[in-house]
Coordinates of C-alpha atoms in Angstrom, one line a residue:
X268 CA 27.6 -21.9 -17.2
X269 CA 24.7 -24.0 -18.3
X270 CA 23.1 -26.5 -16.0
X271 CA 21.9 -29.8 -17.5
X272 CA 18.4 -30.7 -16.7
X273 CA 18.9 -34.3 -14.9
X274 CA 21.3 -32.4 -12.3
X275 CA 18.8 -29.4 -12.1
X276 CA 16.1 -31.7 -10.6
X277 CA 18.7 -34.0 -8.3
X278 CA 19.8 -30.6 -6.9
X279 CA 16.5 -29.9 -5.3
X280 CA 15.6 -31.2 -1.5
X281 CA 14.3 -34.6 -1.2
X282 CA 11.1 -33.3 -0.5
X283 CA 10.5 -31.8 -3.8
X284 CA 11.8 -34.7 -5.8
X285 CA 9.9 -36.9 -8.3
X286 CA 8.0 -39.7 -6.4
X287 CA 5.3 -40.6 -8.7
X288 CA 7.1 -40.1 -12.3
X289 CA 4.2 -40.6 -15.4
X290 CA 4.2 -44.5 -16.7
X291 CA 6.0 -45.1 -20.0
X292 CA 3.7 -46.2 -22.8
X293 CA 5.9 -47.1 -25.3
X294 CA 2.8 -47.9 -27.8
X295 CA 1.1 -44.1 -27.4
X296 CA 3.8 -42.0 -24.7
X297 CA 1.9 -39.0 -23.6
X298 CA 3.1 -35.9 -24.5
X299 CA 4.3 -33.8 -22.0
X300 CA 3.9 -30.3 -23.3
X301 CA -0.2 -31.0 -23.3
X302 CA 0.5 -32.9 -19.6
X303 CA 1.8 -28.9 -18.2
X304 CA -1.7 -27.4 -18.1
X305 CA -3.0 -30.5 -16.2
X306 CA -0.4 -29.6 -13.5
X307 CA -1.2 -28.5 -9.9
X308 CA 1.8 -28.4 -8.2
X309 CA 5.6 -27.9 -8.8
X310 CA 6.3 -31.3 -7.8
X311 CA 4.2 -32.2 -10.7
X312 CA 5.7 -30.5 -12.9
X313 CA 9.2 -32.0 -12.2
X314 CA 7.3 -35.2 -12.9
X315 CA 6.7 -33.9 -16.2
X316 CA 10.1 -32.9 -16.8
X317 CA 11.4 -35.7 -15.5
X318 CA 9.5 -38.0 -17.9
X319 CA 10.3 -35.6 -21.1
X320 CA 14.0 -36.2 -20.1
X321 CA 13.8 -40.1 -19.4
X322 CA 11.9 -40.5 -22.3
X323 CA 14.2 -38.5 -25.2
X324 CA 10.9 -36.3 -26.0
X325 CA 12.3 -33.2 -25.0
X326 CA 15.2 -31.7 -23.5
X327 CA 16.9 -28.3 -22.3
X328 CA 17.8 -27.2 -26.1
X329 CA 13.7 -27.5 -26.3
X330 CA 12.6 -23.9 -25.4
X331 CA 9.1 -23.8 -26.4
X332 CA 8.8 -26.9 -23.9
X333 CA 11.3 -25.3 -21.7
X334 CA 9.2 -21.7 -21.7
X335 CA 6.2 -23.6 -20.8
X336 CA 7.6 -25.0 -17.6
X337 CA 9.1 -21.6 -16.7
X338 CA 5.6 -20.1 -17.4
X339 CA 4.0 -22.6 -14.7
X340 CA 6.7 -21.7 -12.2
X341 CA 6.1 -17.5 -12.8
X342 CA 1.9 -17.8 -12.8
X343 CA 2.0 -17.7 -8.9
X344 CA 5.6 -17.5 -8.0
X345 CA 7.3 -19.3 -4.6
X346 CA 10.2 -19.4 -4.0
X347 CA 10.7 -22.7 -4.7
X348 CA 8.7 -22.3 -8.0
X349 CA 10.6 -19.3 -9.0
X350 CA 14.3 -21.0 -8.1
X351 CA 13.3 -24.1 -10.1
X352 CA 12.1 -21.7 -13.1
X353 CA 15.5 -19.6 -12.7
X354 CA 17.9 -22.7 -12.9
X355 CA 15.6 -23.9 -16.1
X356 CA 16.3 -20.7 -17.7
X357 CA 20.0 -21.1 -17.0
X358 CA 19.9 -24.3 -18.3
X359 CA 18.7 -22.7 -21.8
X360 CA 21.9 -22.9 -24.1
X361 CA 20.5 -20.0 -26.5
X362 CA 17.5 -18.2 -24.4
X363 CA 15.1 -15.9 -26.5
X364 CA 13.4 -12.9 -25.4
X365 CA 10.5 -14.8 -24.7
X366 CA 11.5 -17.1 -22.2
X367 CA 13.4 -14.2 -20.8
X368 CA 9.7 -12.5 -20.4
X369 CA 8.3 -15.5 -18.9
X370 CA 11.2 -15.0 -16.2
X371 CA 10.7 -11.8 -16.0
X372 CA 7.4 -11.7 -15.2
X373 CA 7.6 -14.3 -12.2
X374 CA 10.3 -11.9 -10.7
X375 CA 7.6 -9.1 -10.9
X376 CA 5.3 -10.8 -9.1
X377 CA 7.2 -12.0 -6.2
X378 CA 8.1 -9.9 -3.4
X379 CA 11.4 -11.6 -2.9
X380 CA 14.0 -10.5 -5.2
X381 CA 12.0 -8.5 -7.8
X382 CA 15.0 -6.4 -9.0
X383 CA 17.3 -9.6 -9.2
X384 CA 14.8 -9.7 -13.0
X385 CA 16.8 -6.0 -13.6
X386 CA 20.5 -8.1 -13.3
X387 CA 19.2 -11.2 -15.3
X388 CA 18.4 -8.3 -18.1
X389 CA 21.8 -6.5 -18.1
X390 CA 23.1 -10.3 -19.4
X391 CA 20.4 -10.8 -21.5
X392 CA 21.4 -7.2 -23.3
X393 CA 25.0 -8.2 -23.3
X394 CA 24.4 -11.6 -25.1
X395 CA 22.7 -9.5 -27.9
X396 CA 18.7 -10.0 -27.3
X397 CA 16.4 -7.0 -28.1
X398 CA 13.7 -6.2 -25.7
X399 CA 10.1 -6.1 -26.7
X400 CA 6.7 -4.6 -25.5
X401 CA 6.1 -7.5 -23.2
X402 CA 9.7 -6.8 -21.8
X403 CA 9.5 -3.5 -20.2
X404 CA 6.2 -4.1 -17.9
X405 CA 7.6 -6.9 -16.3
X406 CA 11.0 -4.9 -15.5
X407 CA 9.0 -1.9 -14.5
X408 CA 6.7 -3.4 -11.8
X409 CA 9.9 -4.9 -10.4
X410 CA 11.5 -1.8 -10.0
X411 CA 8.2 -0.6 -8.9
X412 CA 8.1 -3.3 -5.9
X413 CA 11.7 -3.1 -5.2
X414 CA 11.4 0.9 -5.5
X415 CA 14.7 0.8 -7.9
X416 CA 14.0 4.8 -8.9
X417 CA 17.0 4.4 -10.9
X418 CA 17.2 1.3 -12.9
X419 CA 13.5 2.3 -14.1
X420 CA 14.8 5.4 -15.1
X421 CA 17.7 3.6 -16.9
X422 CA 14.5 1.2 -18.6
X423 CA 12.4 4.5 -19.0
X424 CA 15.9 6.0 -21.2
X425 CA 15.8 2.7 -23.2
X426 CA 11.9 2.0 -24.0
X427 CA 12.5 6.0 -25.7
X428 CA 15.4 4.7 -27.6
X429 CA 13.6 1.5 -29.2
X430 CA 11.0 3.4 -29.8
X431 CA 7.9 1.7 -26.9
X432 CA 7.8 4.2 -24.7
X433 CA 4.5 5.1 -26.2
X434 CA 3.5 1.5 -26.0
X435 CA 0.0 0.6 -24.9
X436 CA 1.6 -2.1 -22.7
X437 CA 4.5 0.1 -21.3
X438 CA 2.8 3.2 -20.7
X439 CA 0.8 2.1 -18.0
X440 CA 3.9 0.4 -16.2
X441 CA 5.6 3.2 -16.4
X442 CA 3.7 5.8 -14.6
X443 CA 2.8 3.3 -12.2
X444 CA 7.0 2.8 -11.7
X445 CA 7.4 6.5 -11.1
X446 CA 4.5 7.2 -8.6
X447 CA 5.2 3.9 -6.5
X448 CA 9.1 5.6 -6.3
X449 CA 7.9 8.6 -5.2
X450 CA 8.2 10.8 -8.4
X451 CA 4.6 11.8 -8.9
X452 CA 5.1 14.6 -11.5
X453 CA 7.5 12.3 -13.9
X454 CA 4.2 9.5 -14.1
X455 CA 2.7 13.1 -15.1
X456 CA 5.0 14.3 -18.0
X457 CA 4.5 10.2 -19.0
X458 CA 0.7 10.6 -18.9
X459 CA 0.7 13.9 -20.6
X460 CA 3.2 12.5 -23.3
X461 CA 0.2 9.6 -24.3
X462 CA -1.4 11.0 -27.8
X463 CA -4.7 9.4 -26.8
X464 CA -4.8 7.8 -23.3
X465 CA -6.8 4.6 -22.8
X466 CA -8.8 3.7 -19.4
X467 CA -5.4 1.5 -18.3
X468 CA -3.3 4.6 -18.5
X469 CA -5.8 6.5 -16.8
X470 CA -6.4 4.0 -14.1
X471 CA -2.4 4.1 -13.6
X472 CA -2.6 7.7 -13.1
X473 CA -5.5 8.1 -11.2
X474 CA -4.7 5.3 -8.5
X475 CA -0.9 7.1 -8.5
X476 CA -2.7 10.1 -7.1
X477 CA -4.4 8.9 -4.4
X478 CA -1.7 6.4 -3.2
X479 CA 0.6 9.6 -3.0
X480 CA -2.2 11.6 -1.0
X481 CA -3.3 14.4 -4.0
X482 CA -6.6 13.4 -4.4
X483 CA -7.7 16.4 -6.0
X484 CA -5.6 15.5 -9.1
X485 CA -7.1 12.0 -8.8
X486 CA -10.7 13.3 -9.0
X487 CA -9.9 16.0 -11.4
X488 CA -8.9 13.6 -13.8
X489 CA -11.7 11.5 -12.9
X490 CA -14.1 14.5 -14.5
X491 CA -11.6 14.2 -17.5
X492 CA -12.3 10.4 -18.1
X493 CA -15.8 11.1 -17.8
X494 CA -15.4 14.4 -20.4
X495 CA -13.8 12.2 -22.7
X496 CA -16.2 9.4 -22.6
X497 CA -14.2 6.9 -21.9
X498 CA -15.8 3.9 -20.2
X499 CA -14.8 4.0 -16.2
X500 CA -14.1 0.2 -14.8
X501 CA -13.7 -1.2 -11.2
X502 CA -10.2 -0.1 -10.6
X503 CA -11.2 3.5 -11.6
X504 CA -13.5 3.4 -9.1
X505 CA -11.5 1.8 -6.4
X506 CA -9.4 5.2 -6.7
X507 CA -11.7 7.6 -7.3
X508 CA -13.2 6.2 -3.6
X509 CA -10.2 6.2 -2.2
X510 CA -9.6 10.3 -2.8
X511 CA -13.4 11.2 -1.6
X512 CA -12.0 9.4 1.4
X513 CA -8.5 11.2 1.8
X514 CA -10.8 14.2 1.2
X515 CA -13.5 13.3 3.3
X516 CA -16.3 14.4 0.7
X517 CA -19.1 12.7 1.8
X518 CA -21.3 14.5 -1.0
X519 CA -18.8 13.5 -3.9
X520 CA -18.5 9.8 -2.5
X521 CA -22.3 9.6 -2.0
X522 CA -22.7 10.5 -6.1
X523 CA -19.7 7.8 -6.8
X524 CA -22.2 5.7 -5.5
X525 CA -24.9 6.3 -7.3
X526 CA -22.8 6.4 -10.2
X527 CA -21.6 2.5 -9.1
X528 CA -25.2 1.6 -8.8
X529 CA -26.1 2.8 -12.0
X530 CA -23.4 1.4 -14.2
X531 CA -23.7 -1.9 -12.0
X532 CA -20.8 -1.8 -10.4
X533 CA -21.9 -2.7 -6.7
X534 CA -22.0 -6.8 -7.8
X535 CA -18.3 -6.6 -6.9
X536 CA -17.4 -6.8 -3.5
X537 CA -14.5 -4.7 -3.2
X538 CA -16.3 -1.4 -5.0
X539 CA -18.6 -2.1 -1.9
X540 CA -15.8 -2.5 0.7
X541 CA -14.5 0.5 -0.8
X542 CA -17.9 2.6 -0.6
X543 CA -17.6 1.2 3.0
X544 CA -14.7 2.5 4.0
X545 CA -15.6 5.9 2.4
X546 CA -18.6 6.5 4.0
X547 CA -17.1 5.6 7.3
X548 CA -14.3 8.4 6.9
X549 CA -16.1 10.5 5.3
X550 CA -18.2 10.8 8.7
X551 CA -21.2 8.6 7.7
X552 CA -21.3 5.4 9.8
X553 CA -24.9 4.6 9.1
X554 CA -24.8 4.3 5.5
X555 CA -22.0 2.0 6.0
X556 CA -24.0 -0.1 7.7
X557 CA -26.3 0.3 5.7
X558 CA -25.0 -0.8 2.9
X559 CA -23.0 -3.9 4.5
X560 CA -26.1 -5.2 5.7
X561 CA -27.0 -5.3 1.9
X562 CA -24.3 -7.1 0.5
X563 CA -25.1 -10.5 -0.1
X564 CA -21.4 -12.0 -0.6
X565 CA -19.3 -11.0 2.3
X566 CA -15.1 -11.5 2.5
X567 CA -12.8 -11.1 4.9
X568 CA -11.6 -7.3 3.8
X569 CA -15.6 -6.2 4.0
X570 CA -15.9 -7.5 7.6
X571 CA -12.4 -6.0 8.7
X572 CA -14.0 -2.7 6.8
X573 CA -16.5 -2.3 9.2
X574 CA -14.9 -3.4 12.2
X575 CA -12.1 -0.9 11.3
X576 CA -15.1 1.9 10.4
X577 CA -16.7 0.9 14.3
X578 CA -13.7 1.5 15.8
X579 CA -12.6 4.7 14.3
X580 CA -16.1 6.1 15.3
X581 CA -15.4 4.9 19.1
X582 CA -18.0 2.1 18.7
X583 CA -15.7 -0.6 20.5
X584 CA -18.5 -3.1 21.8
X585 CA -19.9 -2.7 18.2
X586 CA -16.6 -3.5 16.5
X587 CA -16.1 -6.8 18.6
X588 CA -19.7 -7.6 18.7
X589 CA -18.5 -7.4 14.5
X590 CA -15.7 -9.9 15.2
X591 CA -18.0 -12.3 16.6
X592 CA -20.6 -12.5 14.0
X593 CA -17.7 -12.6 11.6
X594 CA -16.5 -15.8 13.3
X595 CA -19.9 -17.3 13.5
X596 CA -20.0 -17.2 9.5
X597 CA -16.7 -18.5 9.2
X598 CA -14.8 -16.2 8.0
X599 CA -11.0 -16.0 8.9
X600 CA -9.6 -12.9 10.1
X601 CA -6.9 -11.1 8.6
X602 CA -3.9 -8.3 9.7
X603 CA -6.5 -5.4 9.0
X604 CA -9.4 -7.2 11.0
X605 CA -7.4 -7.0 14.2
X606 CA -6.0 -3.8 13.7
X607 CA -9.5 -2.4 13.9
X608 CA -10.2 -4.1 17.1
X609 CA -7.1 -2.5 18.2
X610 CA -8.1 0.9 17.0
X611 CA -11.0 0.2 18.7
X612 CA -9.9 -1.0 22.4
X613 CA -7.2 1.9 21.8
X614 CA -9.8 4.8 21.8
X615 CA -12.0 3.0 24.8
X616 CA -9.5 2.5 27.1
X617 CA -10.1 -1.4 27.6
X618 CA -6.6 -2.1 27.4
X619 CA -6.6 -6.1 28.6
X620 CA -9.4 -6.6 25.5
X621 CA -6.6 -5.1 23.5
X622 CA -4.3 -7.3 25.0
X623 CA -6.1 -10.3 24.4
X624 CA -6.8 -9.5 20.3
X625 CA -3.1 -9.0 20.1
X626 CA -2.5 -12.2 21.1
X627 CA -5.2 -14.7 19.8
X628 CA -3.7 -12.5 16.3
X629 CA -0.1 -14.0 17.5
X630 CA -0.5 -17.2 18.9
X631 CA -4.1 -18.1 17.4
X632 CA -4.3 -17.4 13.7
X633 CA -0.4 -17.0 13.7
X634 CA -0.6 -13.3 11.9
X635 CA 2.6 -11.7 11.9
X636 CA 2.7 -8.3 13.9
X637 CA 3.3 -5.3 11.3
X638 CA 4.6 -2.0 12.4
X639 CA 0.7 -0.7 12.8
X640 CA 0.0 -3.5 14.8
X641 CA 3.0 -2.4 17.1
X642 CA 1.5 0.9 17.0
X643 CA -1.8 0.5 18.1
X644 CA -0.5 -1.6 20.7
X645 CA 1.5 1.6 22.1
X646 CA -1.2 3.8 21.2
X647 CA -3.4 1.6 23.5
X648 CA -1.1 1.5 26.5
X649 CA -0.4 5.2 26.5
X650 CA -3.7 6.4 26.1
X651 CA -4.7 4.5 28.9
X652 CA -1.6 6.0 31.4
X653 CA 0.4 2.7 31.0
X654 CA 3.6 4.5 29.8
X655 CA 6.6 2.4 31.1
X656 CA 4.9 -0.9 29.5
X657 CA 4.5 0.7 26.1
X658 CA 8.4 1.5 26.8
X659 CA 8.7 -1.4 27.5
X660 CA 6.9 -2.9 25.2
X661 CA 8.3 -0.6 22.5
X662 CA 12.6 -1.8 23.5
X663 CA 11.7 -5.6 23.8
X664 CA 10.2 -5.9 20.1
X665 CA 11.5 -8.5 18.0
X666 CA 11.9 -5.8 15.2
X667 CA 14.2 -2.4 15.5
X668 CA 11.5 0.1 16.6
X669 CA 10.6 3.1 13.9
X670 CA 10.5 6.6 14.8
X671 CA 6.7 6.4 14.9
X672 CA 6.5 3.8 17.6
X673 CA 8.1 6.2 19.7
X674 CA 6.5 9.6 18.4
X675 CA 3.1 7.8 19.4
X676 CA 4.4 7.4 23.0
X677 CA 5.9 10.8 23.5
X678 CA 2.5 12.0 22.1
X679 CA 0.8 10.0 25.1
X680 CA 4.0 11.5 27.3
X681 CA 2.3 14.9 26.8
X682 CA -0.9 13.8 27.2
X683 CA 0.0 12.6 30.7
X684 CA 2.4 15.1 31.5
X685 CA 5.5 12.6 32.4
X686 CA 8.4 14.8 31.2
X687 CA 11.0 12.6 32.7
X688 CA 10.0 9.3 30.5
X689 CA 8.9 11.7 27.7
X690 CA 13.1 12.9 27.8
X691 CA 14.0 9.5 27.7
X692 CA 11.6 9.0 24.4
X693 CA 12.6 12.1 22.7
X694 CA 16.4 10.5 23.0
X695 CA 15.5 7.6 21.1
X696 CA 13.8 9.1 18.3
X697 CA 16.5 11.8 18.0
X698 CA 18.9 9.0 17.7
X699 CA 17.4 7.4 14.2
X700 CA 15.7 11.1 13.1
X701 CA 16.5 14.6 14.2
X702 CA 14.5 16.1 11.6
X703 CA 10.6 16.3 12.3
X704 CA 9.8 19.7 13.9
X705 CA 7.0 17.8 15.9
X706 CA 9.4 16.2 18.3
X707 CA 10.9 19.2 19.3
X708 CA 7.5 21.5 19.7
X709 CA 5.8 18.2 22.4
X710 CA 9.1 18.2 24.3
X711 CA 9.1 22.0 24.1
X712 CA 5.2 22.3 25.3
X713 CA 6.0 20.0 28.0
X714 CA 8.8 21.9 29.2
X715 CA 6.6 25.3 29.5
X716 CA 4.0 23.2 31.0
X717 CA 6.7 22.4 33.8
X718 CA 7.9 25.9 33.8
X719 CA 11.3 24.9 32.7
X720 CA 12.0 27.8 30.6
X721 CA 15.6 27.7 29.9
X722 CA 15.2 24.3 28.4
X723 CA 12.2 26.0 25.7
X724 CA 14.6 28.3 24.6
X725 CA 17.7 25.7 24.9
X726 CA 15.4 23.2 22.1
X727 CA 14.2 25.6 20.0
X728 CA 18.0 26.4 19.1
X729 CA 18.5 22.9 18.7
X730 CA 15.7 22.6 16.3
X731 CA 16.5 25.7 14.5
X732 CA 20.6 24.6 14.0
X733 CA 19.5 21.1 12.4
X734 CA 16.7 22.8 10.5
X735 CA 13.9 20.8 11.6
X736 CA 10.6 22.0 10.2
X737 CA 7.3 21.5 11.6
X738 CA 4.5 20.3 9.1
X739 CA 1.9 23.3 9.3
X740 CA -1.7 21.8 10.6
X741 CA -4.4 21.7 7.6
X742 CA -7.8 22.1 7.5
X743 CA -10.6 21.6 4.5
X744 CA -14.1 22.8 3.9
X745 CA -16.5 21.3 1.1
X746 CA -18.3 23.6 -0.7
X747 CA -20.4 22.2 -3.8
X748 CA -19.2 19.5 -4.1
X749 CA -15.6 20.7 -4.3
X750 CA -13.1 20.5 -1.3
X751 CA -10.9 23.8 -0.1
X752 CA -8.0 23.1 1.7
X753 CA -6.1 25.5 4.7
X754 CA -2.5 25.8 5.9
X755 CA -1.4 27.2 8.8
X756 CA 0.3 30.0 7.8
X757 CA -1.9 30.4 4.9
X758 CA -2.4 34.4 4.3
X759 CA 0.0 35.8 6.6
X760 CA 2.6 36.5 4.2
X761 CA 1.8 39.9 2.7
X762 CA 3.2 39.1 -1.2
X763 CA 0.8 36.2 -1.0
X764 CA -2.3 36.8 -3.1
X765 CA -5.6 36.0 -1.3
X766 CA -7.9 33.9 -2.7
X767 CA -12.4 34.6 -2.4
X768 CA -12.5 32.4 0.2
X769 CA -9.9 34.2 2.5
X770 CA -11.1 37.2 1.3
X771 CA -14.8 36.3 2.2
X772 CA -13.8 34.9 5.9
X773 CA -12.1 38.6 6.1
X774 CA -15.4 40.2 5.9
X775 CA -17.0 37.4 8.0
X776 CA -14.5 39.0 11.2
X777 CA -15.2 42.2 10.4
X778 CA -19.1 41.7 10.4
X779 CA -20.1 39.4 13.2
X780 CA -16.6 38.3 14.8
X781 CA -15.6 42.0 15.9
X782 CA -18.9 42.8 17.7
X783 CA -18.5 40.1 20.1
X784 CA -17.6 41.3 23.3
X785 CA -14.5 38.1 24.0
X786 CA -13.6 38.9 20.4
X787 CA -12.4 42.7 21.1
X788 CA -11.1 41.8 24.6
X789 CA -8.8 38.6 23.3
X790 CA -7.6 40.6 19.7
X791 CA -4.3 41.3 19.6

């Protein structure tokens, strides 16, 4: 049912009610439509609405004045903003399609509800409105935040039947709907379905591939952007960087960067907090800080960079000596920038340091703890031999611990040798996942360490009846520019066809390997 504007403002808390209203003049009243864009708050803008009410210029029947209020409330949705912009929308007695957009597209951009925009569209069908182009993105990345597979599938099903799924505005949306739920290969089929893809579609594509860890596809069609002539922009790069580091390609990442310099891309900060970070992974610390000490302009995500590329390198007194200078200039740490002192207290050992971050993070610049926070903090506790406080640290968390949190402590179990606690562990995680192989082969190591044989063979017929598999190890080689990848396993299965590269180690055995004297007394 349809709520009248005057009871839609009084139902708002006192706090957000209208204590400065505009002043009536009755000779030249401003107009309130033109008064929106001036508007810096929501509280202003209930003013505004307010005074169109009180004054007879407009009211909720109004919906190009209404659709402007709603598309104030949607720019940067709160959930105050967005509530107020919902009960507007209600208040429409006959809503078009564009107002529902404007909706729509707030819903999409807040992490609150996002799908609730899917619901307000199943009404919007069923009172007879037709979607448009500027519908479906908005739906899409809702379902892409709220990772409803299913009603984007539903959305996918319709765009085909109106005819925009070919859109240049829902194409885009689209793939990036299917990678963010997981179904990489149907973003694919949607990318290979575009008659002439543009650099947005590409971008989607691209930036889906290296989110879902296949940065090979990501680079490959990276080469086909570049065959195509298309012209790359600072989201491609983003990507591209981000796959040279999944890969660790140093000699790739080092041409993306000559590439960014060349094309001018290193005036942006986050292509050079994104070089950072690749160099850093990709092994080469000093031409990360090399080029930070460059950059001119400096934020928050390109000092937490480097702290994070310190730490992972085992330069602890560098990484906090990082933290420091980033607090002389001002700048306010975020989540990342104490997860990196973490990371870096974790791999030294100086476990009060890593205390102390946690909680100036905490209390201090009142950060809330994510689940990697949690986990360094374990990490750092059982690396350093202090198992029963990372228990205990792990069962008196505000939030219900993961699986990981207690993989990385039976990890540090093994390290240390403490079967009886490591038991304990392995009992928790088997209660919320009995299904990673990993578990089972620690526990099992630990119980040939101990000579407790009958309890090897007792697990690995536990693993084997609830078909737990165990993620073989990889390795990867670059070679010209171009990375090879290894499984475990890889070769041993006699139908399998061997590649150059196995077949070229094969000779490598057989012609310096083999006249080794440990070689021919350890072959079996």
């Amino acid at each position: 049912m349809a709520i009248s504007s005057p009871s839609l403002i009084s139902s708002f808390p006192h706090k957000e009610t209208i204590t400065n209203p505009l002043k009536t003049n009755t000779l030249n009243p401003p107009n309130p439509i033109l008064q929106i864009s001036r508007c810096t708050s929501l509280r202003e803008l209930m003013q505004i609405h307010a005074y169109a009410i009180k004054s007879h210029l407009h009211n909720h029947k109004d919906l190009s004045f209404i659709t402007k209020l709603i598309n104030f409330c949607t720019e940067s949705p709160t959930e105050s903003s967005l509530s107020y912009a919902r009960n507007l929308f209600d208040a429409m007695s006959e809503p078009n399609i564009v107002s529902f957009n404007s909706i729509a597209r707030g819903y999409s951009r807040s992490m609150m509800n996002p799908i609730e925009s899917f619901t307000l569209f199943v009404g919007v069908l069923e009172g007879g409105m037709l979607p448009d182009h500027y519908t479906f993105p908005s739906l899409l990345k809702a379902c892409a935040a709220a990772k409803g597979f299913g009603e984007g599938r539903q959305l996918h099903c319709l765009s085909m039947k109106l005819g925009l799924d070919d859109d240049i505005f829902v194409c885009p949306t689209l793939i990036n709907m299917y990678t963010e739920c997981g179904d990489v290969d149907a973003a694919r089929r949607v990318f290979d379905g575009i008659i002439e893809p543009c650099v947005v579609s590409y971008n989607a594509m691209i930036t889906g591939y290296a989110r879902r860890n296949r940065p090979n596809e990501a680079l490959s069609l990276f080469r086909d952007m570049q065959g195509k002539n298309l012209k790359v922009n600072e989201i491609t790069l983003l990507s591209v960087l981000s796959s040279c580091s999944l890969l660790g390609s140093l000699g790739l990442g080092k041409w993306i960067h000559e590439y960014a310099k060349k094309h001018g891309f290193c005036k942006y900060v986050k292509v050079n907090t994104a070089l950072i970070d690749m160099f850093a992974k990709c092994g080469s610390l000093e031409d990360a800080v090399s080029l930070f000490e460059k950059m001119r302009d400096k934020d928050t995500p390109a000092w937490s960079a480097m702290i994070v590329a310190y730490a992972n390198h085992g330069e602890a007194e560098k990484s906090m000596l990082m933290f420091e200078r980033m607090r002389s200039e001002s700048v306010q740490p975020d989540e990342i920038t104490f997860l990196g002192l973490l990371i870096a207290c974790s791999h030294t050992g100086l476990v009060e340091e890593g205390r102390e971050y946690f909680s100036r993070m905490v209390n201090v610049f009142k950060i809330v703890p994510s689940i990697k926070h949690y986990g360094s903090m374990v990490d750092l506790l059982g690396r350093a031999g202090h198992l029963d406080d990372a228990y205990r640290f792990i069962d008196t968390l505000p939030i219900s611990p993961t699986p990981l949190l207690w993989r990385i402590l039976l990890s540090s179990c093994s390290s240390h040798n403490d079967l009886e606690l490591a038991e304990k562990v392995s009992e928790r995680i088997f209660e919320l996942d009995d299904s990673h192989g990993g578990d089972y082969v620690i526990l099992s190591n630990l119980y040939a360490r101990n000579k407790k044989w009958e309890y090897v063979d007792s697990l690995r017929k536990v693993m084997k009846d609830r078909r737990a598999v165990k993620v073989p190890g990889c390795s990867s080689i670059e070679v010209k520019n171009v990375v090879h990848e290894f499984f475990s396993g890889d070769g041993v299965n006699v139908k399998s066809t061997p590649t150059k590269l196995h077949r070229a180690l094969d000779e490598m055995v057989k012609k310096y390997l083999r006249k080794l004297p440990f070689f021919s007394r350890n072959l079996c």
